[in-house]
mmCIF file of C-alpha atoms in Angstrom:
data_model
loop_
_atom_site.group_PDB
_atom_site.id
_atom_site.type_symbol
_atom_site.label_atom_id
_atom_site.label_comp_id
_atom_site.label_asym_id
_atom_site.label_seq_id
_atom_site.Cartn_x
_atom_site.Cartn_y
_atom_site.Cartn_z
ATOM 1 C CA UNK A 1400 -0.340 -16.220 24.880
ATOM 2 C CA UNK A 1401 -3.658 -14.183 25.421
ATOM 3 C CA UNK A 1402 -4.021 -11.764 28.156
ATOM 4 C CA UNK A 1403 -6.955 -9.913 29.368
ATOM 5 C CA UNK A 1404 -5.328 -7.675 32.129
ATOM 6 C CA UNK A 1405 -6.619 -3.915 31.680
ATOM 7 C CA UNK A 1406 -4.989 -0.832 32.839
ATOM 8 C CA UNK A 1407 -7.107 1.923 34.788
ATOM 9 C CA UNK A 1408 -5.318 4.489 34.652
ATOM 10 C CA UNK A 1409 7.735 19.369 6.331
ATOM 11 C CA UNK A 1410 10.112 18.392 4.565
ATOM 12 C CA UNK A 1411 12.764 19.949 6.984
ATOM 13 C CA UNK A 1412 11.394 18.669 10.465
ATOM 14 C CA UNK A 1413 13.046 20.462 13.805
ATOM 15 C CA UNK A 1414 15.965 19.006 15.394
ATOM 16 C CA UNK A 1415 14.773 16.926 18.311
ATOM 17 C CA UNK A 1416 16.585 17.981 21.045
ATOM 18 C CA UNK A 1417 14.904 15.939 23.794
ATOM 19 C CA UNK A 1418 12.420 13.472 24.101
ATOM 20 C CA UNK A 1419 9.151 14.599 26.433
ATOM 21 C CA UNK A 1420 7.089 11.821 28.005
ATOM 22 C CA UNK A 1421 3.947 13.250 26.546
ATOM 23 C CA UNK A 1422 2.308 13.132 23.464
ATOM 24 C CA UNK A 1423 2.433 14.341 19.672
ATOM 25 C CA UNK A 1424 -1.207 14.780 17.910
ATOM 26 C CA UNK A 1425 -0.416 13.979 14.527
ATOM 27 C CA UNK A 1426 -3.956 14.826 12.237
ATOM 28 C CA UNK A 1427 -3.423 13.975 8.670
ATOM 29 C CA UNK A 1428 -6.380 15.903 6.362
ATOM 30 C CA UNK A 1429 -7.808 16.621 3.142
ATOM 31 C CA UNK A 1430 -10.659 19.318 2.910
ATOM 32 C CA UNK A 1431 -11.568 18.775 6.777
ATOM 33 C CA UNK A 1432 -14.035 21.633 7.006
ATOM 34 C CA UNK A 1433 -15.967 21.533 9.040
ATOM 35 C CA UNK A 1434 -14.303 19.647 11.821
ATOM 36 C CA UNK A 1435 -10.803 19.885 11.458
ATOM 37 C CA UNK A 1436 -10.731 22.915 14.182
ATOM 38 C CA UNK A 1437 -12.729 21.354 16.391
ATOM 39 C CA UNK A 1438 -10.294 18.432 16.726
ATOM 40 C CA UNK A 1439 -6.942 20.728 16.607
ATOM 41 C CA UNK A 1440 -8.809 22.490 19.794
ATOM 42 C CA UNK A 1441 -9.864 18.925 21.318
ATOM 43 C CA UNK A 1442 -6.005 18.257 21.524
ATOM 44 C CA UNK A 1443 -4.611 21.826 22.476
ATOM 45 C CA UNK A 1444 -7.097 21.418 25.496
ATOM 46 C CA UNK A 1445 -5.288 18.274 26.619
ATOM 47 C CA UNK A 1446 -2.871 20.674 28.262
ATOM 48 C CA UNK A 1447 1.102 19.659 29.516
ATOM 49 C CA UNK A 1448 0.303 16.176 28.060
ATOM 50 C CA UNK A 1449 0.074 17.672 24.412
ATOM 51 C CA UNK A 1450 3.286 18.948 23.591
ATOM 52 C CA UNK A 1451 2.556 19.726 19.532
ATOM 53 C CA UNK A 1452 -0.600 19.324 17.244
ATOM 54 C CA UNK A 1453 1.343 18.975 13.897
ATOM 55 C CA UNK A 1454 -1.255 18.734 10.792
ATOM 56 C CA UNK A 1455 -0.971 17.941 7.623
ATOM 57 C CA UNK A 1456 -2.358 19.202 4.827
ATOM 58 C CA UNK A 1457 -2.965 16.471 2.108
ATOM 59 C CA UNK A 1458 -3.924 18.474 -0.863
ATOM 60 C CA UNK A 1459 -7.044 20.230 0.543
ATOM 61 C CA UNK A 1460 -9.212 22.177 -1.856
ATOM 62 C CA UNK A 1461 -11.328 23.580 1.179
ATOM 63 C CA UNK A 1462 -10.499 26.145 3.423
ATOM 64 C CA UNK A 1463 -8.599 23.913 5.735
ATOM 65 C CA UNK A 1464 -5.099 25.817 5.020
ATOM 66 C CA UNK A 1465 -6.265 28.922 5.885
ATOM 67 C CA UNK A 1466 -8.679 27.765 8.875
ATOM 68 C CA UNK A 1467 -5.658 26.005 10.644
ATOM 69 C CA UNK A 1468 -3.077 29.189 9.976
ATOM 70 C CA UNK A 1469 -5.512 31.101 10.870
ATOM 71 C CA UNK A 1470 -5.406 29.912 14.995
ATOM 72 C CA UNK A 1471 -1.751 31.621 15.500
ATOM 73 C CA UNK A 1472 -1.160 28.882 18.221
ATOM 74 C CA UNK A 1473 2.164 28.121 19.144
ATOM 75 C CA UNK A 1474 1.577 24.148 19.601
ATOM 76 C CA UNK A 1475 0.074 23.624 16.226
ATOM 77 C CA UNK A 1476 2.746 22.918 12.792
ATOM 78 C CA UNK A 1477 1.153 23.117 9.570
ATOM 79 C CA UNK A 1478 2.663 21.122 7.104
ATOM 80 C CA UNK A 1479 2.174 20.668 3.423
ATOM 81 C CA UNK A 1480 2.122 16.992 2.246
ATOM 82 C CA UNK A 1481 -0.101 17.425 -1.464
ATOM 83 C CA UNK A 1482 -1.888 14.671 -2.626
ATOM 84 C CA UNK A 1483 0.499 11.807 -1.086
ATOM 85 C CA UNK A 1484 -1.788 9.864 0.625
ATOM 86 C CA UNK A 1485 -2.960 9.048 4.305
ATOM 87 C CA UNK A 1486 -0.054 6.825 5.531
ATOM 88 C CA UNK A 1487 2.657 9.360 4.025
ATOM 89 C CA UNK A 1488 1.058 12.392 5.577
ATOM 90 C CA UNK A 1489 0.890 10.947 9.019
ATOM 91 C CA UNK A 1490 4.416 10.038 8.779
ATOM 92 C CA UNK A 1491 5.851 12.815 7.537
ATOM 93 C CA UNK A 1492 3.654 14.432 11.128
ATOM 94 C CA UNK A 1493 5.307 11.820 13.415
ATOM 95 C CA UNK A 1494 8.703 13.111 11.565
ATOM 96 C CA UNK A 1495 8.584 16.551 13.657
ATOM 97 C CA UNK A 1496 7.801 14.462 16.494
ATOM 98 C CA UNK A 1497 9.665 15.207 20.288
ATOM 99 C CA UNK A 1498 7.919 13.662 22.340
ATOM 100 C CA UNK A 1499 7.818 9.919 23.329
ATOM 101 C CA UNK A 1500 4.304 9.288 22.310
ATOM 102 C CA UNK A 1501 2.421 9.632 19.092
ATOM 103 C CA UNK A 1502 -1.789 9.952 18.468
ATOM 104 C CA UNK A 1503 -3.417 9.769 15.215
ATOM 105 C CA UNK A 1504 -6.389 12.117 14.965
ATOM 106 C CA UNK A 1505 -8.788 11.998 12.062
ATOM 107 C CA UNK A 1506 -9.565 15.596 11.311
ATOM 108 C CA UNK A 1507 -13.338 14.906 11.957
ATOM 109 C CA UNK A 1508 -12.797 13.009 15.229
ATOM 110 C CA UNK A 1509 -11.876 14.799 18.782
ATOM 111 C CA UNK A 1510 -10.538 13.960 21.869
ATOM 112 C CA UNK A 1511 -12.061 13.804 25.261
ATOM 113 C CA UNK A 1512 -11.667 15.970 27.588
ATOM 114 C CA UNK A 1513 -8.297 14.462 29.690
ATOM 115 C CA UNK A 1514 -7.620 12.004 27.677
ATOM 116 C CA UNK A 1515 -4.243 12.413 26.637
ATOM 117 C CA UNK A 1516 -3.622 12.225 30.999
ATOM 118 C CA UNK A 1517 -5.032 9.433 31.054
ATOM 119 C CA UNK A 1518 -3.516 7.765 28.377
ATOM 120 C CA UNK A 1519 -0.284 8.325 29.420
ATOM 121 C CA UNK A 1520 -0.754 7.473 33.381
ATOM 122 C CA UNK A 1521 -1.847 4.440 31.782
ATOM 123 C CA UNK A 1522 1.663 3.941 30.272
ATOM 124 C CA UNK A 1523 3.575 4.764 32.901
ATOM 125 C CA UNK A 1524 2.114 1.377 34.534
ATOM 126 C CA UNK A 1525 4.766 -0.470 32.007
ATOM 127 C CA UNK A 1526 7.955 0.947 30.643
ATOM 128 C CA UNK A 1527 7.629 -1.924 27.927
ATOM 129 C CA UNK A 1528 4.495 -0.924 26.457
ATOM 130 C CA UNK A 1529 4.414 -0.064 22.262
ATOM 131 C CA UNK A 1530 0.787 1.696 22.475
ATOM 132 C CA UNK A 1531 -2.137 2.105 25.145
ATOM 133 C CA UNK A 1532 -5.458 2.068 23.536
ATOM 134 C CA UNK A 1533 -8.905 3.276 24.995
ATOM 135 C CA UNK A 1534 -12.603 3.471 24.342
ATOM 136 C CA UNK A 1535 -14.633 5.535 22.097
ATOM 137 C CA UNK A 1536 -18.333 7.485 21.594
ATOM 138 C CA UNK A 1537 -20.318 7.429 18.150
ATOM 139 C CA UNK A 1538 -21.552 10.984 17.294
ATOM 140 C CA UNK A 1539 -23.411 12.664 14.219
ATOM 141 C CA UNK A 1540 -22.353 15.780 12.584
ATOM 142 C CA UNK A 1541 -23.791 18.189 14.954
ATOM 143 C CA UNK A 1542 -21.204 16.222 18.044
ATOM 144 C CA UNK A 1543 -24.373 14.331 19.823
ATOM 145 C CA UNK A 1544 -24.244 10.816 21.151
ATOM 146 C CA UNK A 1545 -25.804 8.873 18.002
ATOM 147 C CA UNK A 1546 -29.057 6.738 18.561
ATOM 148 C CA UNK A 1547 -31.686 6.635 21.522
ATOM 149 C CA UNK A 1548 -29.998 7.201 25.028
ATOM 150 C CA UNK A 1549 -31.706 4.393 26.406
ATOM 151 C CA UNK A 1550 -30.609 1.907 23.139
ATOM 152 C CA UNK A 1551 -27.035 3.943 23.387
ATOM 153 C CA UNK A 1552 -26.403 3.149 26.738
ATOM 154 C CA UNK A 1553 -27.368 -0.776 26.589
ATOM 155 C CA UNK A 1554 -24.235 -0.768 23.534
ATOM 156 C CA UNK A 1555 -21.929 0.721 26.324
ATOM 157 C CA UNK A 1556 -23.088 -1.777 28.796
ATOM 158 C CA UNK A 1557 -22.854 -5.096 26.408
ATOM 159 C CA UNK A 1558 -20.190 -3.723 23.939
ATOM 160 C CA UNK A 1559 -17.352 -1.506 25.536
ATOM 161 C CA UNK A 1560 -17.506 -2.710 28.912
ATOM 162 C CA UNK A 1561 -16.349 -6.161 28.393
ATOM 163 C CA UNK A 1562 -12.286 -6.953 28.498
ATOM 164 C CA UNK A 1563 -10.292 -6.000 25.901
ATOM 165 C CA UNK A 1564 -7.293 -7.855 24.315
ATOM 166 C CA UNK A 1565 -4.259 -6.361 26.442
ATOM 167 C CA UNK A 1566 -1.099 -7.614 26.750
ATOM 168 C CA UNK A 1567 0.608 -9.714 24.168
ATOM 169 C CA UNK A 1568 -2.004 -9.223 22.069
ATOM 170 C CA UNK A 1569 -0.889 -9.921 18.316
ATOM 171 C CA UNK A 1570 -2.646 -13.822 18.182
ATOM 172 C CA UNK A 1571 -5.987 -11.659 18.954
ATOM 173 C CA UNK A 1572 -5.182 -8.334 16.717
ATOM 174 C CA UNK A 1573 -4.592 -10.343 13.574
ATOM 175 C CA UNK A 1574 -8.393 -11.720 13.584
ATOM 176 C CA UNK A 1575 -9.750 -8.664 13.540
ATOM 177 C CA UNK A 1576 -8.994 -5.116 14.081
ATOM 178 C CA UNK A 1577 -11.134 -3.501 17.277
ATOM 179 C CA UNK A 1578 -8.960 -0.840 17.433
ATOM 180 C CA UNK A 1579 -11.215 1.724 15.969
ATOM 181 C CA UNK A 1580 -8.819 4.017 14.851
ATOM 182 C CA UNK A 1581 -5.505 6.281 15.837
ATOM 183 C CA UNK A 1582 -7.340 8.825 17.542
ATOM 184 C CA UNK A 1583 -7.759 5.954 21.038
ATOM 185 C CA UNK A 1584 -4.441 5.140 21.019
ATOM 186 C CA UNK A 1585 -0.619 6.397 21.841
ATOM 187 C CA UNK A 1586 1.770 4.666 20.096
ATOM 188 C CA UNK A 1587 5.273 4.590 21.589
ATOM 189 C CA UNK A 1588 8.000 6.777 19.002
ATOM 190 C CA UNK A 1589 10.671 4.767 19.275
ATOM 191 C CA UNK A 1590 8.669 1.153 17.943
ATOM 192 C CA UNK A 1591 6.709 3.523 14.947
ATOM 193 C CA UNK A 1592 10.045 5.027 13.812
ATOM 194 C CA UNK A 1593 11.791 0.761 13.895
ATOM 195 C CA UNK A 1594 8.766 -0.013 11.937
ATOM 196 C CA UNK A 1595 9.226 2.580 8.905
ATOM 197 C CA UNK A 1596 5.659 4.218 10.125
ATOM 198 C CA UNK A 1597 1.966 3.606 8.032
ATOM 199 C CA UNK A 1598 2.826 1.567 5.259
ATOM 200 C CA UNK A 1599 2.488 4.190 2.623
ATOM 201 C CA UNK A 1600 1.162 2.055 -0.368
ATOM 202 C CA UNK A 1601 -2.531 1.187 1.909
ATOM 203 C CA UNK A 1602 -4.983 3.626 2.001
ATOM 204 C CA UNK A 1603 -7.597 1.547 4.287
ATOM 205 C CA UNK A 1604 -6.577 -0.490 7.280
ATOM 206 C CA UNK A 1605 -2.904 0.875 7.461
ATOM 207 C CA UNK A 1606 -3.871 1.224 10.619
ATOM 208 C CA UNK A 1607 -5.002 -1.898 11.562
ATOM 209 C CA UNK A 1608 -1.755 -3.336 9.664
ATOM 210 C CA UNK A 1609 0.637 -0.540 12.208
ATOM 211 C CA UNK A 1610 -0.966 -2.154 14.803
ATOM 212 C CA UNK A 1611 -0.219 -5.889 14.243
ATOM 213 C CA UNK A 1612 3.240 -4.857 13.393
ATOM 214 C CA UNK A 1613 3.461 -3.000 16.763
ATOM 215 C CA UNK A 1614 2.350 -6.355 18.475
ATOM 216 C CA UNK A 1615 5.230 -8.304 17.676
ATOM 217 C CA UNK A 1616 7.301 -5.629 19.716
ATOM 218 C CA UNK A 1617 6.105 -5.481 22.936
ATOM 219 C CA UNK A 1618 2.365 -5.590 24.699
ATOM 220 C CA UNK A 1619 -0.449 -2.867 23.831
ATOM 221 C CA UNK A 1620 -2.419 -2.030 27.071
ATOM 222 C CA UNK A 1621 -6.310 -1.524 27.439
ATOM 223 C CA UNK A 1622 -7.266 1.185 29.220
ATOM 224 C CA UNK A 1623 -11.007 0.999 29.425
ATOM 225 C CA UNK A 1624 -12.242 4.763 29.548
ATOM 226 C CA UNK A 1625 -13.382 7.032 26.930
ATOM 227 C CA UNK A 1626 -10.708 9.302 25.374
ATOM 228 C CA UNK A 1627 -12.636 9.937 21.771
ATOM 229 C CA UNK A 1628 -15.229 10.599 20.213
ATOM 230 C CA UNK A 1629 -15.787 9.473 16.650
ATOM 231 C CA UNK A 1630 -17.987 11.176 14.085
ATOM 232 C CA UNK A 1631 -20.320 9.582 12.037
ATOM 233 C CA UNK A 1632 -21.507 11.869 9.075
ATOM 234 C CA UNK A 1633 -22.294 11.482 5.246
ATOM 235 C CA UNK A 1634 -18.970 13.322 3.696
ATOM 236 C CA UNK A 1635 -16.490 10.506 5.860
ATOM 237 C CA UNK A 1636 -13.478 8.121 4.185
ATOM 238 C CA UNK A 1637 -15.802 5.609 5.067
ATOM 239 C CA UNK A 1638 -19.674 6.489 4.746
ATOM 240 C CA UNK A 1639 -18.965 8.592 1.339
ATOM 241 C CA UNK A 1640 -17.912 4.923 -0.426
ATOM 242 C CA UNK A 1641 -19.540 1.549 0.069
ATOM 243 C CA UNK A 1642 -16.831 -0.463 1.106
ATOM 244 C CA UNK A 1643 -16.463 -3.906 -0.723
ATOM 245 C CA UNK A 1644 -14.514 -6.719 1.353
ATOM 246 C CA UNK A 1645 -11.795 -6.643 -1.879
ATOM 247 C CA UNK A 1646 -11.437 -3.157 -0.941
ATOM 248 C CA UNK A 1647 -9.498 -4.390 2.067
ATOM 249 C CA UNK A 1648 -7.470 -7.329 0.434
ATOM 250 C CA UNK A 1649 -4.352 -5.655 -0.178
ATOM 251 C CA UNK A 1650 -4.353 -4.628 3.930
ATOM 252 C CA UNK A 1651 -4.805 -8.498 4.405
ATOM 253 C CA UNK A 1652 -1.765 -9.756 2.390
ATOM 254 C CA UNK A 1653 0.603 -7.193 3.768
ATOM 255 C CA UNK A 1654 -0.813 -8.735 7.686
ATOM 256 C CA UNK A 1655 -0.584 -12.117 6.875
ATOM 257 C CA UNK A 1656 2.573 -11.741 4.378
ATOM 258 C CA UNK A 1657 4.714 -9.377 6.980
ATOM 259 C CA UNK A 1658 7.799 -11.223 8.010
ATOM 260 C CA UNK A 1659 7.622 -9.998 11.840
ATOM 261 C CA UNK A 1660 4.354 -11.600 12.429
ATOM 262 C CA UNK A 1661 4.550 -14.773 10.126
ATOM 263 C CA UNK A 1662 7.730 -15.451 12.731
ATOM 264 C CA UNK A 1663 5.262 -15.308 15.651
ATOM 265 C CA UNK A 1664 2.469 -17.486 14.719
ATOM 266 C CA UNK A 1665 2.435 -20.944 12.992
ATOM 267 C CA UNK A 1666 0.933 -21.464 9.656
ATOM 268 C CA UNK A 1667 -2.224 -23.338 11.572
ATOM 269 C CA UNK A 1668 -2.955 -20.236 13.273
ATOM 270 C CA UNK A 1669 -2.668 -17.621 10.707
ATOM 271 C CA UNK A 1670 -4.687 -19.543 8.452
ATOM 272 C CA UNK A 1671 -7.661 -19.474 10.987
ATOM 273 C CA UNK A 1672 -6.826 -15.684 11.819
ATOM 274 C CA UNK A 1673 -7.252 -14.833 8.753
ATOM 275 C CA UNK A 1674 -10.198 -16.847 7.951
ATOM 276 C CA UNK A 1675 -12.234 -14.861 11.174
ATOM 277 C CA UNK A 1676 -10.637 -11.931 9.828
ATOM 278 C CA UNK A 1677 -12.061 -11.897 6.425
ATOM 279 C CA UNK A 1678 -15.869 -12.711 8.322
ATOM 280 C CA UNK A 1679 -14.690 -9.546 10.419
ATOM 281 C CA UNK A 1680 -14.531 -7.078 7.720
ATOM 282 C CA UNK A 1681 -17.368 -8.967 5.604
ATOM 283 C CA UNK A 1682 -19.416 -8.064 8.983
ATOM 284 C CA UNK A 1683 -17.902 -4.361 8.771
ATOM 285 C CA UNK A 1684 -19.482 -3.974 4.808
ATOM 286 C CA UNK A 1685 -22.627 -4.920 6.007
ATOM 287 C CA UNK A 1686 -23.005 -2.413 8.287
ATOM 288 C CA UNK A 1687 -21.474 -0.075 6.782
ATOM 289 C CA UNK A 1688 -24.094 -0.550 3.560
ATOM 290 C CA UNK A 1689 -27.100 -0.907 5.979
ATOM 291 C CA UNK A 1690 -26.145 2.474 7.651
ATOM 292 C CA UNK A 1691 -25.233 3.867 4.468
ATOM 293 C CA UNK A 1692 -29.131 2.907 3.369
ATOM 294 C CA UNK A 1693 -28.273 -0.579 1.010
ATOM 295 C CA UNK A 1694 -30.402 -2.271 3.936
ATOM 296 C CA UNK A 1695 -30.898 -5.292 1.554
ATOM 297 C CA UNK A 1696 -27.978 -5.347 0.549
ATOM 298 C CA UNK A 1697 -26.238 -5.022 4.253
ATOM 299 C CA UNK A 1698 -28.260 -7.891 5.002
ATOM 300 C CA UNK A 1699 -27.516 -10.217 2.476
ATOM 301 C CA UNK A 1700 -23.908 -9.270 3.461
ATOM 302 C CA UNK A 1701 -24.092 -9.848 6.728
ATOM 303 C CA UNK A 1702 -26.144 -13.397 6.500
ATOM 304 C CA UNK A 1703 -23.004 -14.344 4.231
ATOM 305 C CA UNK A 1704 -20.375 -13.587 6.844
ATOM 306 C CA UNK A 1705 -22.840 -15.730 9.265
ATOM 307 C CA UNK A 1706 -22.883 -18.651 7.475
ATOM 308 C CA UNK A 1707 -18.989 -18.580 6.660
ATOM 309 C CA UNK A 1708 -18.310 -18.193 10.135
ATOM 310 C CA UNK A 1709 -21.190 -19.020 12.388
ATOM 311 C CA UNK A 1710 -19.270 -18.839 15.967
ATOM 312 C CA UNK A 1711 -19.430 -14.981 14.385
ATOM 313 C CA UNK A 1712 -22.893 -14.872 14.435
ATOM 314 C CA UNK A 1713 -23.643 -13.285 17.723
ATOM 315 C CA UNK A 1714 -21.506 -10.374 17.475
ATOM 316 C CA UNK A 1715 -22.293 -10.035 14.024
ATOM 317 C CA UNK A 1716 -26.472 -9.838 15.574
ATOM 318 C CA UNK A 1717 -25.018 -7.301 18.008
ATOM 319 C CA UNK A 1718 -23.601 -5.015 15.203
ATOM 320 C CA UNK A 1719 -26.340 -5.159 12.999
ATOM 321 C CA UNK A 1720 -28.327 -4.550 15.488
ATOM 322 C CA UNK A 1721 -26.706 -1.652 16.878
ATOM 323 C CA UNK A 1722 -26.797 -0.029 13.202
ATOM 324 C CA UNK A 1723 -30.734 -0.436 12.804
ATOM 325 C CA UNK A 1724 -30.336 1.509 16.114
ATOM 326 C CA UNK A 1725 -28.747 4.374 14.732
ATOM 327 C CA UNK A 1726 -25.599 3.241 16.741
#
């Protein structure tokens, strides 16, 4: 069942000697200058409710290494994880984990300010919660709110101010991911650890696939407030590569194949999540080509995704839309 309720509110890890109700920043990277500092500092300022900023070093060729060993701050590991891959850095971050709660910050992402408190008031409303997930802000390179102000706040008003899934969520989750990414959400230690972590054989939507496994555990809460910010610049995982939909198959068969959910839903209803699924990321290529300047191309995707799924349409108009914004 659907609910809509929201809540306001190394290779030799440490010995965990206790387990702290706050939270673990976990920020997998590879060549993160410029930004990586700027989201190590977003999480330090968090305060009590950041007990450790652990990054991971993925085989950088920048100056990221030195940059991060450079800030001599007692919160923040630096591991080395070479060349592994996304999903196997992040776990081998949660690994040195204490705490009770995990984040997953991209490198060029950063955390608003008291976010991490809210976050976690948020969980304290239910002992039984697996992750608590929040809002987010666009911004460019430079950290500004992307687009117009006028056209930017009309996308808050009609897109992030309506109800979110929350609750028992996992009928919802597997049509579509709007969880943007690890960096609005706290995922509960104990469920990522039963799960194995990221799936270490994706490299896109191995978050989206965490998620959906997390669902079958136990609820994942909305709390509808801003706690990131999310940059948008030309060097990203996602703007640097147009994204074809076959780029995200193999995340689909490892949703729809995973034991844990297939023994929650029927066979009716995973065949029609995954039908408004695949229209879901079709909808995602096209706006990721129109923003990345294949405007014809973006279109022609997203009239495609229309026409296969046409009770898609107006969200699809609202996306599009926001992208020939600047949003």
């Amino acid at each position: 069942m659907r609910s809509t309720v929201s809540f306001m509110a190394a290779k030799n890890p440490p010995v965990r000697a206790t387990v702290l109700d706050a939270i673990t920043v976990v920020i997998a990277v590879r060549n993160g200058m410029p930004y990586v500092i700027e989201a190590v500092r977003s999480a330090l300022g968090q305060g009590d409710a950041v007990d450790r900023v652990v990054v991971v070093d993925d085989g950088s060729e920048d100056e990221t290494h030195a940059a991060v060993s450079a800030l001599a701050e007692p919160r923040v590991r630096l591991l080395t994880n070479p060349g592994r891959g996304v999903s196997r850095a992040r776990n081998a971050g949660a690994a040195c984990a204490r705490t009770r709660w995990l984040l997953f910050l991209d490198a060029d992402d950063r955390l608003a300010e008291g976010a991490a408190a809210r976050l976690l008031a948020a969980a304290s409303r239910d002992p039984s919660a697996v992750a608590i997930y929040g809002r987010h802000c666009r911004i460019d390179a430079a950290g500004r709110p992307l687009g117009h102000p006028f056209v930017a706040g009309m996308r808050r008003m009609v897109l992030d101010r309506g109800a979110r899934p929350s609750g028992n969520i996992l009928d919802t989750l597997v049509r579509g991911n709007f969880i943007i990414n690890g960096g609005v959400v706290i995922v509960a230690r104990d469920a990522f650890e039963r799960l194995g972590g990221f799936a270490p054989e994706l490299s896109l939507c191995e978050d989206w696939h965490l998620w959906c496994r997390l669902a079958t555990l136990g609820p994942i809460h909305y709390l509808p407030e801003w706690v990131m910010d999310y940059r948008v610049h030309a060097v990203s995982v996602m703007m640097r590569n147009q994204r074809r939909f076959d780029d995200f198959k193999p995340a689909l068969d490892a949703i729809y194949g995973d034991p844990g959910i297939r023994a929650r839903l029927s066979p009716a209803d995973l065949a029609s999540a995954r039908s408004e699924a695949v229209t879901d990321l079709q909808s995602y290529c096209a706006v990721q080509a129109y923003r990345n300047g294949a405007r014809r191309l973006g279109l022609a995707m997203a009239w495609d995704a229309a026409r296969r799924h046409p009770a898609k349409t107006p969200s699809l108009i609202l996306r599009v839309g926001a992208a020939m914004a600047g949003l």
